[in-house]
mmCIF file of C-alpha atoms and ligand atoms in Angstrom:
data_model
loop_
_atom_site.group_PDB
_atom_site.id
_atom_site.type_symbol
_atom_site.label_atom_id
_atom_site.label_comp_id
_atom_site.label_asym_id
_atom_site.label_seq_id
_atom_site.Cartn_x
_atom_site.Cartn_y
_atom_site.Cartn_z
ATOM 1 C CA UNK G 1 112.071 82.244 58.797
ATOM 2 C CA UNK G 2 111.951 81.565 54.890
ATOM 3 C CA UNK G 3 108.363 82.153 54.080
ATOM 4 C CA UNK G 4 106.335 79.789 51.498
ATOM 5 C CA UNK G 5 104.435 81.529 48.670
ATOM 6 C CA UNK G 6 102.428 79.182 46.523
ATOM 7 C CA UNK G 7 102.010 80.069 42.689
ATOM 8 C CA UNK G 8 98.995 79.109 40.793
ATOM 9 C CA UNK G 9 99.281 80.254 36.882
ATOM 10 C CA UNK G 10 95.983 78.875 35.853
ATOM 11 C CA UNK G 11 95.581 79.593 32.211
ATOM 12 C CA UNK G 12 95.304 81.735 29.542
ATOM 13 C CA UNK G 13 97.522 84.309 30.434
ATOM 14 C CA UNK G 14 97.802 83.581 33.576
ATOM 15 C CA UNK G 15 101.584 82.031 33.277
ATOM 16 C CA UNK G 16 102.668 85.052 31.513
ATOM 17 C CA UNK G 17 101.999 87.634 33.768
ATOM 18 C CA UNK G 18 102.549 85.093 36.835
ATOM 19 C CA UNK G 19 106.084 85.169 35.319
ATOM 20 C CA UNK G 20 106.822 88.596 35.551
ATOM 21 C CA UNK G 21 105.711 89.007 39.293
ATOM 22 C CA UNK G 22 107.879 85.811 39.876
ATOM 23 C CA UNK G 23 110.656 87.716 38.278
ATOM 24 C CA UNK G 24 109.651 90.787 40.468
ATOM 25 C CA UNK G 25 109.807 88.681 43.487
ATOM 26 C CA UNK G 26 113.405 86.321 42.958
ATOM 27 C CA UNK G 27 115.152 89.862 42.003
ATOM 28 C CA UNK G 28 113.773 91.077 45.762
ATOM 29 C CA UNK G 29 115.180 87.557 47.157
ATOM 30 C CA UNK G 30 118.357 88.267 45.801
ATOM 31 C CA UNK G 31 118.284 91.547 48.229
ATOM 32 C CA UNK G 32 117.307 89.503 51.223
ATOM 33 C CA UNK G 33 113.909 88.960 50.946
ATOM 34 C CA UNK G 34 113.207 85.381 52.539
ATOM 35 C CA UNK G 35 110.817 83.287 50.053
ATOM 36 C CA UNK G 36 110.688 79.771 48.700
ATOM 37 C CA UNK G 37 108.157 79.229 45.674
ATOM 38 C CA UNK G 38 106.126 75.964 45.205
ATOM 39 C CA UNK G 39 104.013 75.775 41.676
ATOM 40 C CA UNK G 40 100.524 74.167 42.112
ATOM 41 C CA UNK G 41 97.900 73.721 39.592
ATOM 42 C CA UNK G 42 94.299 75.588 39.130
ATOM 43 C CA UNK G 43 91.878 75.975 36.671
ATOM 44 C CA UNK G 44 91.617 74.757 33.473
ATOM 45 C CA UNK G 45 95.602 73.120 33.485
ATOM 46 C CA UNK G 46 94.262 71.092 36.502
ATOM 47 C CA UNK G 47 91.367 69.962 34.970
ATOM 48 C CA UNK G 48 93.405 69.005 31.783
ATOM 49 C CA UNK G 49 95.940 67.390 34.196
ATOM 50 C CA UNK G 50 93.851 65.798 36.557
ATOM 51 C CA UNK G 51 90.234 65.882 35.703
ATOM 52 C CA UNK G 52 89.556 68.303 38.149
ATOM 53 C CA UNK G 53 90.137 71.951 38.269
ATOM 54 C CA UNK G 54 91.119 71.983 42.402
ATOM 55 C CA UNK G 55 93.423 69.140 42.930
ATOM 56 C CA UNK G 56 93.874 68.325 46.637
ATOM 57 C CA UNK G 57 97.493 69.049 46.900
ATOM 58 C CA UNK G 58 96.495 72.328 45.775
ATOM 59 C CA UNK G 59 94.700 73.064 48.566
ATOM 60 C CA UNK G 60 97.363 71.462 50.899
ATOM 61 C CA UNK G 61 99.846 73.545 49.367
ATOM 62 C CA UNK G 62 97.688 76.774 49.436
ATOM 63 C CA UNK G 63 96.926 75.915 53.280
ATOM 64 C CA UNK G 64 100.090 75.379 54.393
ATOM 65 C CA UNK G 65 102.055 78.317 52.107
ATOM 66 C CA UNK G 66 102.673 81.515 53.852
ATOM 67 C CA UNK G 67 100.491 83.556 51.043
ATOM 68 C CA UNK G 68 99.099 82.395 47.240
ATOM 69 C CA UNK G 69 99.906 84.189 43.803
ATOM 70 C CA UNK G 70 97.320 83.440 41.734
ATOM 71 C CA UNK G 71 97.613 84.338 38.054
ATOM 72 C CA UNK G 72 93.949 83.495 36.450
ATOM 73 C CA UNK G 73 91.213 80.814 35.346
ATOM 74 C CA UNK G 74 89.222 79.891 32.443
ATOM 75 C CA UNK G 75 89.360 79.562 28.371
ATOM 76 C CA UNK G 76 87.194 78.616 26.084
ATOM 77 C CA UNK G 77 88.368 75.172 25.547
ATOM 78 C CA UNK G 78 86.608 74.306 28.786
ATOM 79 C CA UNK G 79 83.445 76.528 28.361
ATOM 80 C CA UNK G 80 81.144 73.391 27.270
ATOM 81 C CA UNK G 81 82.253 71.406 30.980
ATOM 82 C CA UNK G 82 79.520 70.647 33.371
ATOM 83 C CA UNK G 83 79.741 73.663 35.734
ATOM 84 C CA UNK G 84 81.224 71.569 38.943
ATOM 85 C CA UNK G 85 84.339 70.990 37.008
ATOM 86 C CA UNK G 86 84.991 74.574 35.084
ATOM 87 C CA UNK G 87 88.044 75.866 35.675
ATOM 88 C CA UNK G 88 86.013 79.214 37.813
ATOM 89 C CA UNK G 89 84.910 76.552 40.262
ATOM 90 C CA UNK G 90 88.794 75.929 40.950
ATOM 91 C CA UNK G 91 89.542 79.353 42.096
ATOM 92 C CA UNK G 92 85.842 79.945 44.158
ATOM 93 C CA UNK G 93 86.904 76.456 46.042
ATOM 94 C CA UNK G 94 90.211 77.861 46.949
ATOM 95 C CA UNK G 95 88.601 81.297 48.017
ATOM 96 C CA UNK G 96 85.816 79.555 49.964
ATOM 97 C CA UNK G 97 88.008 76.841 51.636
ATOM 98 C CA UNK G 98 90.542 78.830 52.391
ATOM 99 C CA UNK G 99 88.338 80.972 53.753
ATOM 100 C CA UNK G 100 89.492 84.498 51.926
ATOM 101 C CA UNK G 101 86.480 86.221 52.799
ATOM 102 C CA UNK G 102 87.712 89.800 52.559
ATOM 103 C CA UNK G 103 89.132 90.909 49.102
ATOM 104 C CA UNK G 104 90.544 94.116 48.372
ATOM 105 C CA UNK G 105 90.486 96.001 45.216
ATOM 106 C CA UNK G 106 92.482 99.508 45.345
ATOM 107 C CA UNK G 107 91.605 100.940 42.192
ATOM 108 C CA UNK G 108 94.482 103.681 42.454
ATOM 109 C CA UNK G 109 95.216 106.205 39.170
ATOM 110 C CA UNK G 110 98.457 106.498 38.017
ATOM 111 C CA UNK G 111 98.479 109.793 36.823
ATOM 112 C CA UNK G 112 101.076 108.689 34.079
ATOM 113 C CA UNK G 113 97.975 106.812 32.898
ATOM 114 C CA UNK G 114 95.194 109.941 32.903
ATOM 115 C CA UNK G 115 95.074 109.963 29.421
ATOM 116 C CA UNK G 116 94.977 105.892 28.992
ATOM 117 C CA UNK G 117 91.190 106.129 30.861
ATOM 118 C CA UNK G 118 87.891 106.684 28.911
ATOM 119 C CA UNK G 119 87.245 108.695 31.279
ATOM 120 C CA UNK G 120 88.085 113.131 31.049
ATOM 121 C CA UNK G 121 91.416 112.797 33.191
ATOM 122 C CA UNK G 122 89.774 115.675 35.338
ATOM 123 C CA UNK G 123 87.193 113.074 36.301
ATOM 124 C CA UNK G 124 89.699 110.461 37.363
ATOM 125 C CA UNK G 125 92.885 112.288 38.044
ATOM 126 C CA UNK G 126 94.249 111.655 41.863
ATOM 127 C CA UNK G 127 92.109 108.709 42.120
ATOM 128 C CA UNK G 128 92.252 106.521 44.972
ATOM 129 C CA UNK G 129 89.747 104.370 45.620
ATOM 130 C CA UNK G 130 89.415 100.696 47.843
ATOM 131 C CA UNK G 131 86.805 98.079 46.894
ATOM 132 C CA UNK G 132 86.329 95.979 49.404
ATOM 133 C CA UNK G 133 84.402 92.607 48.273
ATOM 134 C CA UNK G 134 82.991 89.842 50.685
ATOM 135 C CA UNK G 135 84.113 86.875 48.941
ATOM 136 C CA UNK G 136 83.374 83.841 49.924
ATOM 137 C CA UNK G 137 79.225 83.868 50.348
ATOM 138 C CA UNK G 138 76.198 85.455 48.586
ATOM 139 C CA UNK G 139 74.734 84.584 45.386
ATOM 140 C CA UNK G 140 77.894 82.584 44.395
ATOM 141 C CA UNK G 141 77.737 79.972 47.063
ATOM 142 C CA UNK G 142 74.306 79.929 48.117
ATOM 143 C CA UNK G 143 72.651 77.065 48.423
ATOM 144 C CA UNK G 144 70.146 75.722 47.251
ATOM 145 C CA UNK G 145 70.993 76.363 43.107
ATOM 146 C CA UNK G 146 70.719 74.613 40.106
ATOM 147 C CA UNK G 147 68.293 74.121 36.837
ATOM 148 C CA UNK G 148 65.514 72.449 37.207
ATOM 149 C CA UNK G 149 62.557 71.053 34.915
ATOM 150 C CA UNK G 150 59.377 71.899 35.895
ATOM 151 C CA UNK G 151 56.163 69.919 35.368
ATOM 152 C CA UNK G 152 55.327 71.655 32.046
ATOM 153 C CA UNK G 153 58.574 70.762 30.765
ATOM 154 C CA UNK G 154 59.947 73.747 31.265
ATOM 155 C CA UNK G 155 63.585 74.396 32.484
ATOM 156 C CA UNK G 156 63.947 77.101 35.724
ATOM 157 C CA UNK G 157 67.481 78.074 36.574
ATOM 158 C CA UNK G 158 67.655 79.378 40.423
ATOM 159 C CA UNK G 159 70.615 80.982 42.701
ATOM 160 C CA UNK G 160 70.231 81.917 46.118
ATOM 161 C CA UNK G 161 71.622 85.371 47.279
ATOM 162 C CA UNK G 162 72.218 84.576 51.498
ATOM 163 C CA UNK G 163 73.860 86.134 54.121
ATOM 164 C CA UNK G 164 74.200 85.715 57.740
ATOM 165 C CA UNK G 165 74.800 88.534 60.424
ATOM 166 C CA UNK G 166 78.157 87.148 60.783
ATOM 167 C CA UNK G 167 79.270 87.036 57.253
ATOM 168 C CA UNK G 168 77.923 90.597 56.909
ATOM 169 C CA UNK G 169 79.897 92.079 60.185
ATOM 170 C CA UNK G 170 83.577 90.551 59.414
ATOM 171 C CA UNK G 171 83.638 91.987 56.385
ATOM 172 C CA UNK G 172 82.250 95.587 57.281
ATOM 173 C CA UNK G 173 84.731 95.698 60.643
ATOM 174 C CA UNK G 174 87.679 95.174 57.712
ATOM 175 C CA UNK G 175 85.904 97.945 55.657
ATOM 176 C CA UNK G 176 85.606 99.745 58.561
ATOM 177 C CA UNK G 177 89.180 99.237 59.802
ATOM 178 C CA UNK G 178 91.088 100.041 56.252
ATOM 179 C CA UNK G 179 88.482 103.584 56.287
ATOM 180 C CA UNK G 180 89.786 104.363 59.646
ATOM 181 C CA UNK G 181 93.592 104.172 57.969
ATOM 182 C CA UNK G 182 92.809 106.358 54.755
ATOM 183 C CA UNK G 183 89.830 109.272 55.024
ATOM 184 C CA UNK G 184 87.555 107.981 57.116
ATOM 185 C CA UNK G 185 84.626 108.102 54.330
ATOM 186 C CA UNK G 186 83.424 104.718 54.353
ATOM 187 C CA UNK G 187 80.166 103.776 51.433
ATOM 188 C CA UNK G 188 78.363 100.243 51.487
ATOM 189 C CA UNK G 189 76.793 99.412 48.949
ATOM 190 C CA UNK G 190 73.243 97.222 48.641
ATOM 191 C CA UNK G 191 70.057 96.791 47.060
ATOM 192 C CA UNK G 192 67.775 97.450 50.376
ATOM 193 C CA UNK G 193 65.077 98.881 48.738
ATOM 194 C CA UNK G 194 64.193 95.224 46.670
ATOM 195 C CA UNK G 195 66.409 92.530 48.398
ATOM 196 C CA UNK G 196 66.069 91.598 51.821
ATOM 197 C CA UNK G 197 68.945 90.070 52.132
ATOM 198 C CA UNK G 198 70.700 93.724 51.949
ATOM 199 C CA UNK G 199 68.274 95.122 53.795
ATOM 200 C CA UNK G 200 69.562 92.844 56.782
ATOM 201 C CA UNK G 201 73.212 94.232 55.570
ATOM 202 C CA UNK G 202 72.590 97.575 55.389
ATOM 203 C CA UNK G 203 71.280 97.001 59.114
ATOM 204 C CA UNK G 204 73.935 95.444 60.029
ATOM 205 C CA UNK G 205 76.376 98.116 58.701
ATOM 206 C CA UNK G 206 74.441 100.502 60.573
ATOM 207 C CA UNK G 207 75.260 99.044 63.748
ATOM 208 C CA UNK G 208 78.948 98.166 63.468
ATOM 209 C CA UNK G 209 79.465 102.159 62.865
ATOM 210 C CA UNK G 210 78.733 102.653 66.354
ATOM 211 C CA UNK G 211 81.552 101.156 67.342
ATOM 212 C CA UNK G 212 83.964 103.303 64.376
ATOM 213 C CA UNK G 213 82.939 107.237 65.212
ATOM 214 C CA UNK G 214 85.871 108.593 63.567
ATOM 215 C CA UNK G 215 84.814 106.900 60.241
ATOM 216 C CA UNK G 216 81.315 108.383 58.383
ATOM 217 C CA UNK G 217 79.343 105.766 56.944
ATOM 218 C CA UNK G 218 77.063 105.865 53.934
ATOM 219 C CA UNK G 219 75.169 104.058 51.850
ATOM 220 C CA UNK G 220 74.157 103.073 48.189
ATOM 221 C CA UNK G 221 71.888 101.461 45.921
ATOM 222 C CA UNK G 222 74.514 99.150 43.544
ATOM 223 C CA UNK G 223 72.400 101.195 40.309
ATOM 224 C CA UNK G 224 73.150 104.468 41.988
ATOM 225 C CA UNK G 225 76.645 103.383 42.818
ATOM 226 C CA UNK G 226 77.458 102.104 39.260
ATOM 227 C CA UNK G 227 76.347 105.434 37.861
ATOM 228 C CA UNK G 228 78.138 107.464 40.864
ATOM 229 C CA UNK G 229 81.156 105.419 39.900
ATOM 230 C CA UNK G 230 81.603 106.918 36.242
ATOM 231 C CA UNK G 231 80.035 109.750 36.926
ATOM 232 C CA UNK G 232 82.287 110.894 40.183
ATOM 233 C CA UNK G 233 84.635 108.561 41.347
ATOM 234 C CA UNK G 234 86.526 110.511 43.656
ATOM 235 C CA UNK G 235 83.640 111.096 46.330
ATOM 236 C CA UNK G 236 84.627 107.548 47.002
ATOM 237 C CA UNK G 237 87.268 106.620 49.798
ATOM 238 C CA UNK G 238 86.441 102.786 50.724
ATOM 239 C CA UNK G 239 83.176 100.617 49.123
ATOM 240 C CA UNK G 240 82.067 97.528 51.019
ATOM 241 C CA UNK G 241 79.629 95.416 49.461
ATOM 242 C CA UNK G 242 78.533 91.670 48.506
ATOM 243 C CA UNK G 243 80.133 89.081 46.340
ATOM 244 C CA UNK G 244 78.490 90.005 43.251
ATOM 245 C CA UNK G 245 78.094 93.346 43.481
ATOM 246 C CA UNK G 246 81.617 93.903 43.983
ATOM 247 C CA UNK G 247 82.243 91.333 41.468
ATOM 248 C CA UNK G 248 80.919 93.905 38.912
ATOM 249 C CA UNK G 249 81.769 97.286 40.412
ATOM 250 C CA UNK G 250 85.287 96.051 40.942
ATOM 251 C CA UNK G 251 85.162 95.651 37.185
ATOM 252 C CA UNK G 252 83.644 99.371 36.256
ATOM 253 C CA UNK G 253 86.276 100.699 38.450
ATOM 254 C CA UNK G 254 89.483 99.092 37.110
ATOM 255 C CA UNK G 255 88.492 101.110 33.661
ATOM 256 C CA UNK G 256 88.922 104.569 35.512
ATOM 257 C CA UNK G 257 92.440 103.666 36.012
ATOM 258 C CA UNK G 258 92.924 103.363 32.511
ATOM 259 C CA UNK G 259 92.624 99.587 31.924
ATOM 260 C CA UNK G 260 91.885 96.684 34.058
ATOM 261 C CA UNK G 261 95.197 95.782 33.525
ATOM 262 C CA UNK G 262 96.192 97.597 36.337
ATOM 263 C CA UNK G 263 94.153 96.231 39.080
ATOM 264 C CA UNK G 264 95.750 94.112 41.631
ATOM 265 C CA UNK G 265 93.967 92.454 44.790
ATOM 266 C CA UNK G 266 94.397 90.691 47.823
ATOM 267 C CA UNK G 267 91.642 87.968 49.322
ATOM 268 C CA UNK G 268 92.468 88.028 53.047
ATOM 269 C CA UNK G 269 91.071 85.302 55.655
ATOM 270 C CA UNK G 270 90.452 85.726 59.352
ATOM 271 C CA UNK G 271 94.386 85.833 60.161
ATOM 272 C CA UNK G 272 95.315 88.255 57.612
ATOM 273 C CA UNK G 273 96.476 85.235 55.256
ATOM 274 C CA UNK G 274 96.325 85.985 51.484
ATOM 275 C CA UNK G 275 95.597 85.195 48.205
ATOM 276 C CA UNK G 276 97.089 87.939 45.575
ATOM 277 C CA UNK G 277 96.017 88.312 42.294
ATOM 278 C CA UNK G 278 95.070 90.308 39.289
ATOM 279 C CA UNK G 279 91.115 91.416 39.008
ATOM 280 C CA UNK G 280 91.145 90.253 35.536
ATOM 281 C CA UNK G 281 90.382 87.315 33.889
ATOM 282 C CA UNK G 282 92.767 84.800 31.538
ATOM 283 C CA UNK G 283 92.047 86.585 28.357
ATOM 284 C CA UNK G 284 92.405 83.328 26.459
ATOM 285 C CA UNK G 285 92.439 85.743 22.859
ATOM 286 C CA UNK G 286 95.793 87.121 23.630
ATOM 287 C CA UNK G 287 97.348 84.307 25.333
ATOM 288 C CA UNK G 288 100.343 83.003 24.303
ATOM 289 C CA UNK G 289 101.234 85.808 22.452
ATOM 290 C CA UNK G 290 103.417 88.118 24.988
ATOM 291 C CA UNK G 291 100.998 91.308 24.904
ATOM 292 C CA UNK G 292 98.847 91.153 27.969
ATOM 293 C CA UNK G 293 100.008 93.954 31.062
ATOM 294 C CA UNK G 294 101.741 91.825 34.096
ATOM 295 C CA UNK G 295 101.473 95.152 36.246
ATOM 296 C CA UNK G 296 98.187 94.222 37.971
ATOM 297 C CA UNK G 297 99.748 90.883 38.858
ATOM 298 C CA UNK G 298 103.630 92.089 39.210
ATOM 299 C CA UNK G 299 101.195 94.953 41.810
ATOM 300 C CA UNK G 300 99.306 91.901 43.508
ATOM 301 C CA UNK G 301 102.866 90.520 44.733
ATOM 302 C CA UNK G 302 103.565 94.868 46.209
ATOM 303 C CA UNK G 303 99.949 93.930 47.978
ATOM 304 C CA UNK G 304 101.670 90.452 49.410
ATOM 305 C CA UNK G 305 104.531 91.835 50.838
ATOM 306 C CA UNK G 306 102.738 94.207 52.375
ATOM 307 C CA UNK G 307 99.151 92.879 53.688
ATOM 308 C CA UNK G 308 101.116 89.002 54.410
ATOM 309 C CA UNK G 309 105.181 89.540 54.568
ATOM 310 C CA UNK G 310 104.736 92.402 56.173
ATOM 311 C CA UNK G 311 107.365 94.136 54.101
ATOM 312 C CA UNK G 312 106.027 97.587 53.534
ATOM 313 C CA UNK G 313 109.696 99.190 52.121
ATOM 314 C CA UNK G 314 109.664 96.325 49.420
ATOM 315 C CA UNK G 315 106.008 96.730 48.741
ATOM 316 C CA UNK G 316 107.107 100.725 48.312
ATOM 317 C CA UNK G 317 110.209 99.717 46.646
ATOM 318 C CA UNK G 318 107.936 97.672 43.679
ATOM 319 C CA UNK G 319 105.358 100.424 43.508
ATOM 320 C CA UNK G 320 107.749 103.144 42.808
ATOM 321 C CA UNK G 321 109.030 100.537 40.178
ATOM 322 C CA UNK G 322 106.209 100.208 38.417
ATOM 323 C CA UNK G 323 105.621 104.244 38.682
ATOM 324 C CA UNK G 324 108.989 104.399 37.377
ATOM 325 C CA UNK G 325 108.475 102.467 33.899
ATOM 326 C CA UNK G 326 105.408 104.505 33.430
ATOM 327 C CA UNK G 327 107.473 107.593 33.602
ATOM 328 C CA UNK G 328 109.663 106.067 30.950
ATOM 329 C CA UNK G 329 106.812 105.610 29.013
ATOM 330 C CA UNK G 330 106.543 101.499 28.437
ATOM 331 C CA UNK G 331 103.093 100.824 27.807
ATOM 332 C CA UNK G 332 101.631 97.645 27.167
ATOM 333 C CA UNK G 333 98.988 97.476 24.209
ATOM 334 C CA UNK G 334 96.080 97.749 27.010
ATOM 335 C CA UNK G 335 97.743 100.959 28.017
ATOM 336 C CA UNK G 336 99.481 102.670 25.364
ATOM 337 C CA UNK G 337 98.614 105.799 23.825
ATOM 338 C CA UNK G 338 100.447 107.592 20.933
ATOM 339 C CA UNK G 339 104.317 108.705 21.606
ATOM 340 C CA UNK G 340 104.627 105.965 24.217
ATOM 341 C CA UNK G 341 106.776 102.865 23.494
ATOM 342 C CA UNK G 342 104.842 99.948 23.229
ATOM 343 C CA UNK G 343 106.160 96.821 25.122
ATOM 344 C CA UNK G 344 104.971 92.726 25.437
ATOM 345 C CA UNK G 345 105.057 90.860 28.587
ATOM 346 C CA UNK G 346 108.510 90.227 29.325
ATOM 347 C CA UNK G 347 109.704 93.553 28.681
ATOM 348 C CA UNK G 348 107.039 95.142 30.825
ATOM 349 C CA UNK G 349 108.564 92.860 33.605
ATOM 350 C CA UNK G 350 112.333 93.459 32.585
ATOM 351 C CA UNK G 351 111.810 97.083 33.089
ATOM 352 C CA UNK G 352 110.550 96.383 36.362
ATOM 353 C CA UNK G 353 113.388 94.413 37.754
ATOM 354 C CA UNK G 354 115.597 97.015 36.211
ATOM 355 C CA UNK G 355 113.667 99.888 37.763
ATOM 356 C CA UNK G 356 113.671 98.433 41.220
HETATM 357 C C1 IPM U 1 86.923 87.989 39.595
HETATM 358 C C2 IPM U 1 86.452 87.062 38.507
HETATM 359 C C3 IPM U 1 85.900 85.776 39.124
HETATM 360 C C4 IPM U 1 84.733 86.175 39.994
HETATM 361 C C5 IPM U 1 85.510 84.686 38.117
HETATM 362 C C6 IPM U 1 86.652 84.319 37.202
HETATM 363 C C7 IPM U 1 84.967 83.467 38.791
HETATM 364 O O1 IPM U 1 85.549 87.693 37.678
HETATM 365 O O2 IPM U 1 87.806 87.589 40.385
HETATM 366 O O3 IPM U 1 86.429 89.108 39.663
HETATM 367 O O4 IPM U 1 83.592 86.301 39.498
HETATM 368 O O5 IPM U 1 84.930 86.360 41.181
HETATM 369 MG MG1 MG U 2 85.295 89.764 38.087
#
């Protein structure tokens, strides 16, 4: 049965690089792969469109697709908004009422790209490492929030950092399952020794690995784990942790594969329905101007044939791609180094295609 992916560009770059997985994706469909694209708005173009940044038939469109390519969200031209109609709020409302509460980062080293990371390439070499993010509670949705003016005048801001038992344990048994499938090693990561909130997560962690003995579970203080991250990366098999955490360690990680450029993900719900996209914003100062790397998003389609389509060989097929251009030494300005060939957008994704 022809399965319906809907694509969101967003902004900045977001239609560039959107453009290249698309071309990724129609080349596979001429080799048999089943899929009919629909183009919905997010973001900053829906607010500009339709004065908000979540139009309704986006979510009907997301809910009823098979899986969602997402490109990015945000610019400066809407930076001044009120905050319930920013373009950011377009993509957490899709993540939240689409329920995507699991998102997975694999920050995986190319070793074609060893000497692209700040990073010694003896630190980071062989690299393979899965983030995996709860995504749809803590600090970002927790209620209540807001600014308010005291009675001496003065403003307080105020967020609320909540989660439930259940919110903690679907995400850890997905930790915990993906762990059992690579090296067992399996880190979550918290604040337990000021929040409370963690405390109740690093609890809860504890008692889910009763039910996983082949996988050995850790855990870490988010400082410690920042450091540890730089410092060692490859002690690492999978991280679980909250929203914002793995907001920002999902960040520090994409730079030991040479460029966050490179980082795909995948925001799964209950049924193993998905959102793909890149971990990196719009980058509204190169927009428009063919230089940003499509690879994490041209990688986020790989992740939805595998984790929705369920076509592993393709998802092989476009990783070994990508691999393959590397070899051949295209690098986009993000990623290039001296005696490598230097390549925009469309090229990046033209190589692609031909290296399939
Ligand atoms: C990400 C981004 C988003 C987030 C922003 C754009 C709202 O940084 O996907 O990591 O904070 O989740
Ligand atoms: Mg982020």
């Amino acid at each position: 049965m022809t399965k319906k992916i809907a694509v969101l560009a967003g902004d900045g770059i977001g239609p560039e690089i959107v453009a290249e997985a698309v071309k990724v994706l129609q080349a596979l469909k001429k080799d048999g792969l089943d899929i009919e694209l629909e183009y919905g708005l997010i973001g900053g173009a829906a607010y500009d469109e339709t004065g908000t940044p979540l139009p309704d038939e986006t979510v009907a469109m997301s809910k009823s697709a098979d899986a969602i390519l997402l490109g990015a969200v945000g610019g400066y031209k809407w930076e001044s908004l009120d905050i319930s109609v920013r373009p950011e709020k377009g993509l957490l409302g899709i993540r939240s009422q689409l329920n995507l509460f699991a998102n997975l980062r694999p920050a995986i080293l190319y070793p074609q790209l060893a000497d692209a990371s700040t990073l010694k390439s003896e630190v980071v070499a062989g690299l393979d490492l899965m983030i995996v993010r709860e995504l749809t509670g803590g600090i970002y949705f927790g209620q209540p929030r807001g600014v308010r003016t005291l009675d001496n005048g003065e403003k307080e801001g105020f967020n609320t950092l909540v989660y439930r038992e259940s919110e903690i344990r679907r995400i850890g048994k997905v930790a915990f399952d993906i762990a059992q499938k690579r090296q067992g090693r399996l880190c979550s990561v918290d604040k337990a020794n000021v929040l409370e909130c963690t405390e109740l997560w690093r609890e809860t962690m504890t008692e889910l690995a009763s039910d996983y003995e082949d996988v050995e579970l850790s855990h870490m203080y988010v400082d410690n784990a920042a450091m540890q991250l730089v410092r060692a990366p490859k002690q690492f098999d999978v991280m679980v942790t909250t929203n914002m955490f793995g907001d920002i360690l999902s960040d520090c990680a994409s730079m030991l594969t040479g460029s966050i450029g490179m980082l795909p993900s995948a925001s799964l719900d209950e049924d193993g329905k998905g959102m793909y996209e890149p971990i990196h914003g719009s980058a509204p100062d190169i927009a428009g101007k063919n230089s940003a790397n499509p690879l994490a998003t041209i990688l986020s389609a790989s992740m939805m044939l595998r984790y929705t389509l369920d076509e592993p060989a393709l998802a092989d097929r476009v990783e070994n791609a990508v691999s393959k251009v590397l070899d051949q030494g295209l690098r986009t300005a993000d990623i290039y180094s001296e005696g490598m060939t230097k390549v925009g957008t469309s090229e990046m994704g033209d190589a692609v295609v031909a290296a399939l």
